Amino acid sequence: MPSIPRVKKAVIPAAGLGTRFLPATKSMPKEMLPIVDTPTIHFIVEEAIKSGIEDILIITNSNKHSMENYFDINFELEQRLKESGKKELADEVHQIASLANVFYVRQKEPKGLGHAILCAKSFIGDEPFAVLLGDDLVVSETKPALRQLISAYEDKKTTILGVQKVKHEEVYKYGIVDPSKEVLPTDANFKIVDFVEKPKVEDAPSDYAVLGRYILTPDIFEKLERTKPGINGEIQLTDAIRMQMKERSLYACKFTGERYDIGDKFGYIKATIDFALKRADLSYKVRDYLKHVI
Ligand code: G1P
């Protein structure tokens, strides 16, 4: 059997304006908002690395310098920490710069998710690649969510969309897949026959939403180049994936793990509380405090 190319590269679109988190995002990227003390982008990069990704391209805009600085070495800070006896903290800060090979390209105009992915065309070349959206944070005690999608790709050898079931009344917020048949609780992956971006609740073909994880085959770029502006006047990745569907089978991977919508204020607060409750240095105090306020 011919071998398939390995998924080694990932794209993280991070050029959004972050309007849901204004005024904080007036002067800082939303990807740098911390969950306790770690920027959200750190968790996304970590998931990619743990899934076997070697090179990461972050799609940025002119407001995102602090993200580039975060994945770089800060010599002065490290020096000062060492001088004040905080060697462990200095090492921790240093480590971040060696997490991954991170590259950047700017999306010059905010023309949507599909347009952002198109900015990755020359970086990706002719290989399958992963996409991770920064608003979707997934905590998995077993395999990272992206690793689960890569396994599905290795099995199906085609575009894979990472999905989870959402509440029926919330389908209008997401890309929703149409399964080819009834999805059984035991199906880890299932074939899809259609994919619609943000349908009306009454029109949604299922409750399975694409939640920020994709494995795409490189023919997506040619489709994106032909994609006309769709919902919100933006070039939608969903529309380009629908074009792919006319030429090849597409699969959904029902990934496991707790997913937080950290692009939403309540989702962000939930993630902060859950992460704090899992930390040895905070868990007791936070639990005690919560008991008092409710
Ligand atoms: C994007 C995608 C949508 C997907 C969602 C997941 O929408 O277009 O298909 O379901 O991310 O978070 P956005 O939330 O950027 O509007």
PDB file of C-alpha atoms and ligand atoms in Angstrom:
ATOM      1  CA  MET A   1       0.000   0.000   0.000  1.00  0.00           C
ATOM      2  CA  PRO A   2       1.476   3.448  -0.872  1.00  0.00           C
ATOM      3  CA  SER A   3       2.417   5.427   2.234  1.00  0.00           C
ATOM      4  CA  ILE A   4       0.755   8.780   2.862  1.00  0.00           C
ATOM      5  CA  PRO A   5       2.637  11.970   3.770  1.00  0.00           C
ATOM      6  CA  ARG A   6       2.866  12.616   7.495  1.00  0.00           C
ATOM      7  CA  VAL A   7       1.093  15.622   9.039  1.00  0.00           C
ATOM      8  CA  LYS A   8       4.075  17.680  10.239  1.00  0.00           C
ATOM      9  CA  LYS A   9       2.878  21.271   9.889  1.00  0.00           C
ATOM     10  CA  ALA A  10       0.133  23.219  11.609  1.00  0.00           C
ATOM     11  CA  VAL A  11      -1.484  26.576  10.990  1.00  0.00           C
ATOM     12  CA  ILE A  12      -2.930  28.664  13.812  1.00  0.00           C
ATOM     13  CA  PRO A  13      -5.027  31.572  12.538  1.00  0.00           C
ATOM     14  CA  ALA A  14      -4.634  34.412  15.049  1.00  0.00           C
ATOM     15  CA  ALA A  15      -5.387  37.531  13.057  1.00  0.00           C
ATOM     16  CA  GLY A  16      -8.867  38.184  14.466  1.00  0.00           C
ATOM     17  CA  LEU A  17      -9.740  41.537  16.005  1.00  0.00           C
ATOM     18  CA  GLY A  18     -10.922  39.955  19.256  1.00  0.00           C
ATOM     19  CA  THR A  19     -14.019  42.172  19.400  1.00  0.00           C
ATOM     20  CA  ARG A  20     -15.685  39.931  21.996  1.00  0.00           C
ATOM     21  CA  PHE A  21     -12.909  40.806  24.458  1.00  0.00           C
ATOM     22  CA  LEU A  22     -12.740  44.559  23.985  1.00  0.00           C
ATOM     23  CA  PRO A  23     -11.475  46.716  25.621  1.00  0.00           C
ATOM     24  CA  ALA A  24      -8.687  44.258  26.659  1.00  0.00           C
ATOM     25  CA  THR A  25      -7.968  43.431  23.005  1.00  0.00           C
ATOM     26  CA  LYS A  26      -7.597  47.097  22.055  1.00  0.00           C
ATOM     27  CA  SER A  27      -3.892  46.798  22.832  1.00  0.00           C
ATOM     28  CA  MET A  28      -3.246  43.053  23.281  1.00  0.00           C
ATOM     29  CA  PRO A  29      -4.016  40.006  21.133  1.00  0.00           C
ATOM     30  CA  LYS A  30      -6.817  37.834  22.486  1.00  0.00           C
ATOM     31  CA  GLU A  31      -4.483  34.831  22.097  1.00  0.00           C
ATOM     32  CA  MET A  32      -2.354  36.316  24.903  1.00  0.00           C
ATOM     33  CA  LEU A  33      -5.223  36.440  27.421  1.00  0.00           C
ATOM     34  CA  PRO A  34      -4.044  34.144  30.222  1.00  0.00           C
ATOM     35  CA  ILE A  35      -5.785  31.140  31.704  1.00  0.00           C
ATOM     36  CA  VAL A  36      -4.475  31.660  35.252  1.00  0.00           C
ATOM     37  CA  ASP A  37      -0.898  32.567  34.231  1.00  0.00           C
ATOM     38  CA  THR A  38      -0.402  31.042  30.784  1.00  0.00           C
ATOM     39  CA  PRO A  39      -1.517  32.649  27.503  1.00  0.00           C
ATOM     40  CA  THR A  40      -4.128  30.639  25.619  1.00  0.00           C
ATOM     41  CA  ILE A  41      -1.876  30.386  22.539  1.00  0.00           C
ATOM     42  CA  HIS A  42       0.651  28.450  24.676  1.00  0.00           C
ATOM     43  CA  PHE A  43      -1.874  25.649  25.252  1.00  0.00           C
ATOM     44  CA  ILE A  44      -2.727  25.500  21.546  1.00  0.00           C
ATOM     45  CA  VAL A  45       0.959  25.276  20.541  1.00  0.00           C
ATOM     46  CA  GLU A  46       1.520  22.625  23.214  1.00  0.00           C
ATOM     47  CA  GLU A  47      -1.361  20.509  21.864  1.00  0.00           C
ATOM     48  CA  ALA A  48       0.146  20.685  18.362  1.00  0.00           C
ATOM     49  CA  ILE A  49       3.596  19.627  19.604  1.00  0.00           C
ATOM     50  CA  LYS A  50       2.197  16.769  21.694  1.00  0.00           C
ATOM     51  CA  SER A  51       0.358  15.597  18.566  1.00  0.00           C
ATOM     52  CA  GLY A  52       3.620  15.268  16.614  1.00  0.00           C
ATOM     53  CA  ILE A  53       3.610  18.605  14.753  1.00  0.00           C
ATOM     54  CA  GLU A  54       7.093  19.971  14.007  1.00  0.00           C
ATOM     55  CA  ASP A  55       6.532  23.384  12.395  1.00  0.00           C
ATOM     56  CA  ILE A  56       3.819  25.871  13.295  1.00  0.00           C
ATOM     57  CA  LEU A  57       2.733  28.886  11.281  1.00  0.00           C
ATOM     58  CA  ILE A  58       0.788  31.547  13.153  1.00  0.00           C
ATOM     59  CA  ILE A  59      -1.255  33.902  10.977  1.00  0.00           C
ATOM     60  CA  THR A  60      -1.024  37.305  12.627  1.00  0.00           C
ATOM     61  CA  ASN A  61      -1.776  40.973  12.041  1.00  0.00           C
ATOM     62  CA  SER A  62      -0.045  44.205  13.022  1.00  0.00           C
ATOM     63  CA  ASN A  63      -1.352  44.051  16.635  1.00  0.00           C
ATOM     64  CA  LYS A  64       0.300  40.737  17.503  1.00  0.00           C
ATOM     65  CA  HIS A  65       3.935  41.526  18.391  1.00  0.00           C
ATOM     66  CA  SER A  66       3.558  40.314  21.963  1.00  0.00           C
ATOM     67  CA  MET A  67       2.786  36.822  20.649  1.00  0.00           C
ATOM     68  CA  GLU A  68       6.048  36.754  18.684  1.00  0.00           C
ATOM     69  CA  ASN A  69       7.927  37.984  21.753  1.00  0.00           C
ATOM     70  CA  TYR A  70       6.300  35.272  23.864  1.00  0.00           C
ATOM     71  CA  PHE A  71       7.813  32.471  21.760  1.00  0.00           C
ATOM     72  CA  ASP A  72      11.206  34.204  21.653  1.00  0.00           C
ATOM     73  CA  ILE A  73      14.010  34.418  24.222  1.00  0.00           C
ATOM     74  CA  ASN A  74      13.845  37.391  26.609  1.00  0.00           C
ATOM     75  CA  PHE A  75      17.473  37.617  27.654  1.00  0.00           C
ATOM     76  CA  GLU A  76      17.078  40.629  29.942  1.00  0.00           C
ATOM     77  CA  LEU A  77      14.147  39.109  31.875  1.00  0.00           C
ATOM     78  CA  GLU A  78      15.971  35.783  32.302  1.00  0.00           C
ATOM     79  CA  GLN A  79      19.087  37.564  33.510  1.00  0.00           C
ATOM     80  CA  ARG A  80      17.129  39.569  36.077  1.00  0.00           C
ATOM     81  CA  LEU A  81      15.299  36.507  37.355  1.00  0.00           C
ATOM     82  CA  LYS A  82      18.600  34.656  37.795  1.00  0.00           C
ATOM     83  CA  GLU A  83      20.175  37.614  39.596  1.00  0.00           C
ATOM     84  CA  SER A  84      17.277  37.716  42.031  1.00  0.00           C
ATOM     85  CA  GLY A  85      17.615  33.997  42.812  1.00  0.00           C
ATOM     86  CA  LYS A  86      14.654  32.832  40.686  1.00  0.00           C
ATOM     87  CA  LYS A  87      16.520  30.345  38.521  1.00  0.00           C
ATOM     88  CA  GLU A  88      13.584  27.941  38.181  1.00  0.00           C
ATOM     89  CA  LEU A  89      11.341  30.694  36.861  1.00  0.00           C
ATOM     90  CA  ALA A  90      14.113  31.834  34.498  1.00  0.00           C
ATOM     91  CA  ASP A  91      14.376  28.269  33.145  1.00  0.00           C
ATOM     92  CA  GLU A  92      10.601  28.038  32.724  1.00  0.00           C
ATOM     93  CA  VAL A  93      10.525  31.290  30.749  1.00  0.00           C
ATOM     94  CA  HIS A  94      13.499  30.141  28.641  1.00  0.00           C
ATOM     95  CA  GLN A  95      11.843  26.800  27.844  1.00  0.00           C
ATOM     96  CA  ILE A  96       8.943  28.504  26.026  1.00  0.00           C
ATOM     97  CA  ALA A  97      11.260  29.662  23.240  1.00  0.00           C
ATOM     98  CA  SER A  98      12.237  26.072  22.510  1.00  0.00           C
ATOM     99  CA  LEU A  99       8.689  24.639  22.555  1.00  0.00           C
ATOM    100  CA  ALA A 100       8.405  24.573  18.769  1.00  0.00           C
ATOM    101  CA  ASN A 101       9.573  26.006  15.455  1.00  0.00           C
ATOM    102  CA  VAL A 102       7.137  28.887  15.224  1.00  0.00           C
ATOM    103  CA  PHE A 103       6.841  30.966  12.049  1.00  0.00           C
ATOM    104  CA  TYR A 104       4.643  33.966  11.331  1.00  0.00           C
ATOM    105  CA  VAL A 105       2.910  35.486   8.362  1.00  0.00           C
ATOM    106  CA  ARG A 106       0.588  38.480   8.334  1.00  0.00           C
ATOM    107  CA  GLN A 107      -2.931  38.478   7.012  1.00  0.00           C
ATOM    108  CA  LYS A 108      -3.007  41.984   5.617  1.00  0.00           C
ATOM    109  CA  GLU A 109      -6.790  42.386   5.507  1.00  0.00           C
ATOM    110  CA  PRO A 110      -9.427  40.769   7.777  1.00  0.00           C
ATOM    111  CA  LYS A 111     -11.131  38.753   5.059  1.00  0.00           C
ATOM    112  CA  GLY A 112     -12.120  35.698   7.089  1.00  0.00           C
ATOM    113  CA  LEU A 113     -10.854  32.286   8.197  1.00  0.00           C
ATOM    114  CA  GLY A 114     -10.564  30.901   4.659  1.00  0.00           C
ATOM    115  CA  HIS A 115      -8.463  33.863   3.571  1.00  0.00           C
ATOM    116  CA  ALA A 116      -6.250  33.458   6.673  1.00  0.00           C
ATOM    117  CA  ILE A 117      -5.583  29.802   5.773  1.00  0.00           C
ATOM    118  CA  LEU A 118      -4.760  30.817   2.201  1.00  0.00           C
ATOM    119  CA  CYS A 119      -1.928  32.973   3.631  1.00  0.00           C
ATOM    120  CA  ALA A 120      -0.257  29.646   4.623  1.00  0.00           C
ATOM    121  CA  LYS A 121      -0.086  28.319   1.048  1.00  0.00           C
ATOM    122  CA  SER A 122       3.669  28.664   0.408  1.00  0.00           C
ATOM    123  CA  PHE A 123       4.573  27.532   3.932  1.00  0.00           C
ATOM    124  CA  ILE A 124       2.560  24.333   3.552  1.00  0.00           C
ATOM    125  CA  GLY A 125       3.411  23.401  -0.028  1.00  0.00           C
ATOM    126  CA  ASP A 126       2.039  20.039  -1.136  1.00  0.00           C
ATOM    127  CA  GLU A 127       1.447  18.309   2.223  1.00  0.00           C
ATOM    128  CA  PRO A 128      -1.538  17.582   4.436  1.00  0.00           C
ATOM    129  CA  PHE A 129      -1.581  19.948   7.409  1.00  0.00           C
ATOM    130  CA  ALA A 130      -3.399  20.696  10.640  1.00  0.00           C
ATOM    131  CA  VAL A 131      -5.407  23.776  11.575  1.00  0.00           C
ATOM    132  CA  LEU A 132      -6.055  24.690  15.213  1.00  0.00           C
ATOM    133  CA  LEU A 133      -8.337  27.593  16.097  1.00  0.00           C
ATOM    134  CA  GLY A 134      -7.265  29.472  19.193  1.00  0.00           C
ATOM    135  CA  ASP A 135     -10.801  30.000  20.529  1.00  0.00           C
ATOM    136  CA  ASP A 136     -11.237  26.277  21.089  1.00  0.00           C
ATOM    137  CA  LEU A 137      -9.184  24.976  23.981  1.00  0.00           C
ATOM    138  CA  VAL A 138      -9.370  21.207  24.423  1.00  0.00           C
ATOM    139  CA  VAL A 139      -8.134  19.403  27.503  1.00  0.00           C
ATOM    140  CA  SER A 140      -7.699  15.697  27.015  1.00  0.00           C
ATOM    141  CA  GLU A 141      -6.491  13.331  29.705  1.00  0.00           C
ATOM    142  CA  THR A 142      -5.615  10.746  27.057  1.00  0.00           C
ATOM    143  CA  LYS A 143      -4.626  11.597  23.452  1.00  0.00           C
ATOM    144  CA  PRO A 144      -4.546  15.300  22.488  1.00  0.00           C
ATOM    145  CA  ALA A 145      -7.520  16.224  20.267  1.00  0.00           C
ATOM    146  CA  LEU A 146      -5.297  16.953  17.262  1.00  0.00           C
ATOM    147  CA  ARG A 147      -3.515  13.605  17.612  1.00  0.00           C
ATOM    148  CA  GLN A 148      -6.947  11.919  17.421  1.00  0.00           C
ATOM    149  CA  LEU A 149      -7.611  13.753  14.120  1.00  0.00           C
ATOM    150  CA  ILE A 150      -4.186  12.770  12.768  1.00  0.00           C
ATOM    151  CA  SER A 151      -4.967   9.116  13.526  1.00  0.00           C
ATOM    152  CA  ALA A 152      -8.256   9.501  11.629  1.00  0.00           C
ATOM    153  CA  TYR A 153      -6.339  11.044   8.701  1.00  0.00           C
ATOM    154  CA  GLU A 154      -3.881   8.130   8.683  1.00  0.00           C
ATOM    155  CA  ASP A 155      -6.853   5.788   8.462  1.00  0.00           C
ATOM    156  CA  LYS A 156      -9.060   7.685   5.952  1.00  0.00           C
ATOM    157  CA  LYS A 157      -6.332   9.569   4.001  1.00  0.00           C
ATOM    158  CA  THR A 158      -8.529  12.599   3.399  1.00  0.00           C
ATOM    159  CA  THR A 159      -9.696  15.851   4.999  1.00  0.00           C
ATOM    160  CA  ILE A 160     -10.823  15.345   8.607  1.00  0.00           C
ATOM    161  CA  LEU A 161     -13.013  17.731  10.603  1.00  0.00           C
ATOM    162  CA  GLY A 162     -12.861  17.557  14.401  1.00  0.00           C
ATOM    163  CA  VAL A 163     -16.380  17.543  15.825  1.00  0.00           C
ATOM    164  CA  GLN A 164     -18.286  17.289  19.075  1.00  0.00           C
ATOM    165  CA  LYS A 165     -22.005  17.387  19.748  1.00  0.00           C
ATOM    166  CA  VAL A 166     -23.250  20.810  20.880  1.00  0.00           C
ATOM    167  CA  LYS A 167     -26.608  21.856  22.358  1.00  0.00           C
ATOM    168  CA  HIS A 168     -29.176  22.044  19.578  1.00  0.00           C
ATOM    169  CA  GLU A 169     -29.990  25.684  20.356  1.00  0.00           C
ATOM    170  CA  GLU A 170     -26.316  26.610  19.832  1.00  0.00           C
ATOM    171  CA  VAL A 171     -25.766  25.171  16.347  1.00  0.00           C
ATOM    172  CA  TYR A 172     -26.091  28.636  14.765  1.00  0.00           C
ATOM    173  CA  LYS A 173     -22.637  29.539  16.166  1.00  0.00           C
ATOM    174  CA  TYR A 174     -20.739  26.809  14.314  1.00  0.00           C
ATOM    175  CA  GLY A 175     -19.953  24.905  11.144  1.00  0.00           C
ATOM    176  CA  ILE A 176     -22.328  21.908  11.326  1.00  0.00           C
ATOM    177  CA  VAL A 177     -21.760  18.603   9.532  1.00  0.00           C
ATOM    178  CA  ASP A 178     -24.349  16.403   7.873  1.00  0.00           C
ATOM    179  CA  PRO A 179     -23.514  12.731   8.581  1.00  0.00           C
ATOM    180  CA  SER A 180     -24.174  10.227   5.817  1.00  0.00           C
ATOM    181  CA  LYS A 181     -26.185   8.065   8.240  1.00  0.00           C
ATOM    182  CA  GLU A 182     -27.146   7.924  11.882  1.00  0.00           C
ATOM    183  CA  VAL A 183     -24.037   8.386  14.020  1.00  0.00           C
ATOM    184  CA  LEU A 184     -23.718   5.610  16.569  1.00  0.00           C
ATOM    185  CA  PRO A 185     -22.226   6.362  20.000  1.00  0.00           C
ATOM    186  CA  THR A 186     -19.422   3.917  19.143  1.00  0.00           C
ATOM    187  CA  ASP A 187     -18.444   5.661  15.854  1.00  0.00           C
ATOM    188  CA  ALA A 188     -15.139   7.472  16.378  1.00  0.00           C
ATOM    189  CA  ASN A 189     -15.147   8.721  12.782  1.00  0.00           C
ATOM    190  CA  PHE A 190     -18.007   9.083  10.326  1.00  0.00           C
ATOM    191  CA  LYS A 191     -18.418  10.097   6.708  1.00  0.00           C
ATOM    192  CA  ILE A 192     -20.123  13.405   6.028  1.00  0.00           C
ATOM    193  CA  VAL A 193     -22.215  14.401   3.042  1.00  0.00           C
ATOM    194  CA  ASP A 194     -22.514  18.130   3.709  1.00  0.00           C
ATOM    195  CA  PHE A 195     -21.160  20.910   5.857  1.00  0.00           C
ATOM    196  CA  VAL A 196     -22.932  24.214   6.548  1.00  0.00           C
ATOM    197  CA  GLU A 197     -21.577  27.325   8.184  1.00  0.00           C
ATOM    198  CA  LYS A 198     -23.700  28.728  11.022  1.00  0.00           C
ATOM    199  CA  PRO A 199     -27.116  27.327  10.001  1.00  0.00           C
ATOM    200  CA  LYS A 200     -30.382  28.499  11.512  1.00  0.00           C
ATOM    201  CA  VAL A 201     -31.354  26.202  14.396  1.00  0.00           C
ATOM    202  CA  GLU A 202     -34.296  24.797  12.394  1.00  0.00           C
ATOM    203  CA  ASP A 203     -32.119  24.097   9.311  1.00  0.00           C
ATOM    204  CA  ALA A 204     -29.156  22.388  11.026  1.00  0.00           C
ATOM    205  CA  PRO A 205     -28.472  18.931   9.551  1.00  0.00           C
ATOM    206  CA  SER A 206     -27.195  17.600  12.938  1.00  0.00           C
ATOM    207  CA  ASP A 207     -25.835  18.773  16.299  1.00  0.00           C
ATOM    208  CA  TYR A 208     -22.238  17.861  15.384  1.00  0.00           C
ATOM    209  CA  ALA A 209     -20.210  21.079  15.273  1.00  0.00           C
ATOM    210  CA  VAL A 210     -16.699  21.525  13.909  1.00  0.00           C
ATOM    211  CA  LEU A 211     -14.785  22.767  16.926  1.00  0.00           C
ATOM    212  CA  GLY A 212     -11.557  24.325  15.788  1.00  0.00           C
ATOM    213  CA  ARG A 213      -9.550  21.270  14.670  1.00  0.00           C
ATOM    214  CA  TYR A 214      -8.993  20.239  11.049  1.00  0.00           C
ATOM    215  CA  ILE A 215      -6.636  18.105   8.982  1.00  0.00           C
ATOM    216  CA  LEU A 216      -6.693  19.508   5.461  1.00  0.00           C
ATOM    217  CA  THR A 217      -5.240  18.156   2.255  1.00  0.00           C
ATOM    218  CA  PRO A 218      -3.284  20.696   0.154  1.00  0.00           C
ATOM    219  CA  ASP A 219      -5.871  20.856  -2.651  1.00  0.00           C
ATOM    220  CA  ILE A 220      -7.791  23.117  -0.234  1.00  0.00           C
ATOM    221  CA  PHE A 221      -5.647  26.069  -1.417  1.00  0.00           C
ATOM    222  CA  GLU A 222      -6.886  25.873  -4.987  1.00  0.00           C
ATOM    223  CA  LYS A 223     -10.460  25.737  -3.613  1.00  0.00           C
ATOM    224  CA  LEU A 224      -9.839  28.715  -1.320  1.00  0.00           C
ATOM    225  CA  GLU A 225      -8.554  30.715  -4.288  1.00  0.00           C
ATOM    226  CA  ARG A 226     -11.893  30.113  -5.993  1.00  0.00           C
ATOM    227  CA  THR A 227     -14.063  30.733  -2.907  1.00  0.00           C
ATOM    228  CA  LYS A 228     -16.274  33.825  -3.099  1.00  0.00           C
ATOM    229  CA  PRO A 229     -17.095  35.814   0.050  1.00  0.00           C
ATOM    230  CA  GLY A 230     -19.855  34.027   1.988  1.00  0.00           C
ATOM    231  CA  ILE A 231     -21.447  34.656   5.413  1.00  0.00           C
ATOM    232  CA  ASN A 232     -20.411  38.092   6.797  1.00  0.00           C
ATOM    233  CA  GLY A 233     -18.783  38.921   3.453  1.00  0.00           C
ATOM    234  CA  GLU A 234     -15.798  36.756   4.487  1.00  0.00           C
ATOM    235  CA  ILE A 235     -13.980  33.980   2.634  1.00  0.00           C
ATOM    236  CA  GLN A 236     -15.167  30.957   4.595  1.00  0.00           C
ATOM    237  CA  LEU A 237     -13.060  27.821   5.056  1.00  0.00           C
ATOM    238  CA  THR A 238     -16.348  25.903   5.231  1.00  0.00           C
ATOM    239  CA  ASP A 239     -17.239  26.898   1.637  1.00  0.00           C
ATOM    240  CA  ALA A 240     -13.847  25.704   0.326  1.00  0.00           C
ATOM    241  CA  ILE A 241     -14.239  22.390   2.208  1.00  0.00           C
ATOM    242  CA  ARG A 242     -17.675  21.958   0.593  1.00  0.00           C
ATOM    243  CA  MET A 243     -15.975  22.284  -2.817  1.00  0.00           C
ATOM    244  CA  GLN A 244     -13.541  19.529  -1.794  1.00  0.00           C
ATOM    245  CA  MET A 245     -16.490  17.344  -0.932  1.00  0.00           C
ATOM    246  CA  LYS A 246     -17.510  17.232  -4.585  1.00  0.00           C
ATOM    247  CA  GLU A 247     -14.195  15.516  -5.418  1.00  0.00           C
ATOM    248  CA  ARG A 248     -13.402  13.345  -2.405  1.00  0.00           C
ATOM    249  CA  SER A 249     -14.921  11.743   0.688  1.00  0.00           C
ATOM    250  CA  LEU A 250     -14.696  13.746   3.867  1.00  0.00           C
ATOM    251  CA  TYR A 251     -14.780  12.433   7.430  1.00  0.00           C
ATOM    252  CA  ALA A 252     -15.598  13.831  10.831  1.00  0.00           C
ATOM    253  CA  CYS A 253     -13.590  12.717  13.865  1.00  0.00           C
ATOM    254  CA  LYS A 254     -15.551  12.773  17.123  1.00  0.00           C
ATOM    255  CA  PHE A 255     -12.635  13.820  19.304  1.00  0.00           C
ATOM    256  CA  THR A 256     -12.762  13.313  23.052  1.00  0.00           C
ATOM    257  CA  GLY A 257     -11.716  15.885  25.632  1.00  0.00           C
ATOM    258  CA  GLU A 258     -13.221  18.824  27.490  1.00  0.00           C
ATOM    259  CA  ARG A 259     -13.594  21.721  25.087  1.00  0.00           C
ATOM    260  CA  TYR A 260     -13.769  25.338  26.226  1.00  0.00           C
ATOM    261  CA  ASP A 261     -14.970  28.151  23.974  1.00  0.00           C
ATOM    262  CA  ILE A 262     -12.522  30.719  25.261  1.00  0.00           C
ATOM    263  CA  GLY A 263     -13.586  33.228  22.610  1.00  0.00           C
ATOM    264  CA  ASP A 264     -16.722  33.566  24.731  1.00  0.00           C
ATOM    265  CA  LYS A 265     -16.584  35.341  28.098  1.00  0.00           C
ATOM    266  CA  PHE A 266     -18.388  32.600  30.011  1.00  0.00           C
ATOM    267  CA  GLY A 267     -16.296  29.875  28.348  1.00  0.00           C
ATOM    268  CA  TYR A 268     -13.167  31.801  29.300  1.00  0.00           C
ATOM    269  CA  ILE A 269     -14.264  32.081  32.937  1.00  0.00           C
ATOM    270  CA  LYS A 270     -15.103  28.354  33.053  1.00  0.00           C
ATOM    271  CA  ALA A 271     -11.640  27.478  31.716  1.00  0.00           C
ATOM    272  CA  THR A 272      -9.973  29.762  34.251  1.00  0.00           C
ATOM    273  CA  ILE A 273     -11.855  28.195  37.176  1.00  0.00           C
ATOM    274  CA  ASP A 274     -11.307  24.599  35.995  1.00  0.00           C
ATOM    275  CA  PHE A 275      -7.593  25.166  35.370  1.00  0.00           C
ATOM    276  CA  ALA A 276      -7.181  26.825  38.768  1.00  0.00           C
ATOM    277  CA  LEU A 277      -9.002  23.934  40.458  1.00  0.00           C
ATOM    278  CA  LYS A 278      -6.490  21.513  38.936  1.00  0.00           C
ATOM    279  CA  ARG A 279      -3.451  23.358  40.269  1.00  0.00           C
ATOM    280  CA  ALA A 280      -1.892  22.251  43.503  1.00  0.00           C
ATOM    281  CA  ASP A 281      -0.950  25.839  44.422  1.00  0.00           C
ATOM    282  CA  LEU A 282      -4.490  27.207  43.899  1.00  0.00           C
ATOM    283  CA  SER A 283      -7.044  24.432  44.102  1.00  0.00           C
ATOM    284  CA  TYR A 284      -7.723  24.617  47.838  1.00  0.00           C
ATOM    285  CA  LYS A 285      -8.008  28.420  47.957  1.00  0.00           C
ATOM    286  CA  VAL A 286     -10.228  28.654  44.867  1.00  0.00           C
ATOM    287  CA  ARG A 287     -12.526  25.868  46.072  1.00  0.00           C
ATOM    288  CA  ASP A 288     -12.842  27.538  49.455  1.00  0.00           C
ATOM    289  CA  TYR A 289     -13.534  30.921  47.873  1.00  0.00           C
ATOM    290  CA  LEU A 290     -16.192  29.519  45.522  1.00  0.00           C
ATOM    291  CA  LYS A 291     -17.981  27.905  48.467  1.00  0.00           C
ATOM    292  CA  HIS A 292     -18.192  31.303  50.101  1.00  0.00           C
ATOM    293  CA  VAL A 293     -19.486  33.277  47.134  1.00  0.00           C
ATOM    294  CA  ILE A 294     -22.280  30.916  46.120  1.00  0.00           C
TER     295      ILE A 294
HETATM  296  C1  G1P B   1     -15.191  29.211  13.079  1.00  0.00           C
HETATM  297  C2  G1P B   1     -15.616  28.331  11.887  1.00  0.00           C
HETATM  298  C3  G1P B   1     -16.770  27.417  12.313  1.00  0.00           C
HETATM  299  C4  G1P B   1     -16.376  26.601  13.537  1.00  0.00           C
HETATM  300  C5  G1P B   1     -15.943  27.552  14.676  1.00  0.00           C
HETATM  301  C6  G1P B   1     -15.402  26.741  15.847  1.00  0.00           C
HETATM  302  O1  G1P B   1     -16.207  30.135  13.359  1.00  0.00           O
HETATM  303  O2  G1P B   1     -15.976  29.152  10.801  1.00  0.00           O
HETATM  304  O3  G1P B   1     -17.081  26.538  11.242  1.00  0.00           O
HETATM  305  O4  G1P B   1     -17.447  25.793  13.948  1.00  0.00           O
HETATM  306  O5  G1P B   1     -14.893  28.438  14.242  1.00  0.00           O
HETATM  307  O6  G1P B   1     -15.044  27.539  16.919  1.00  0.00           O
HETATM  308  P1  G1P B   1     -15.960  31.458  14.271  1.00  0.00           P
HETATM  309  O7  G1P B   1     -16.131  31.029  15.684  1.00  0.00           O
HETATM  310  O8  G1P B   1     -14.583  31.945  13.973  1.00  0.00           O
HETATM  311  O9  G1P B   1     -17.018  32.439  13.843  1.00  0.00           O
END
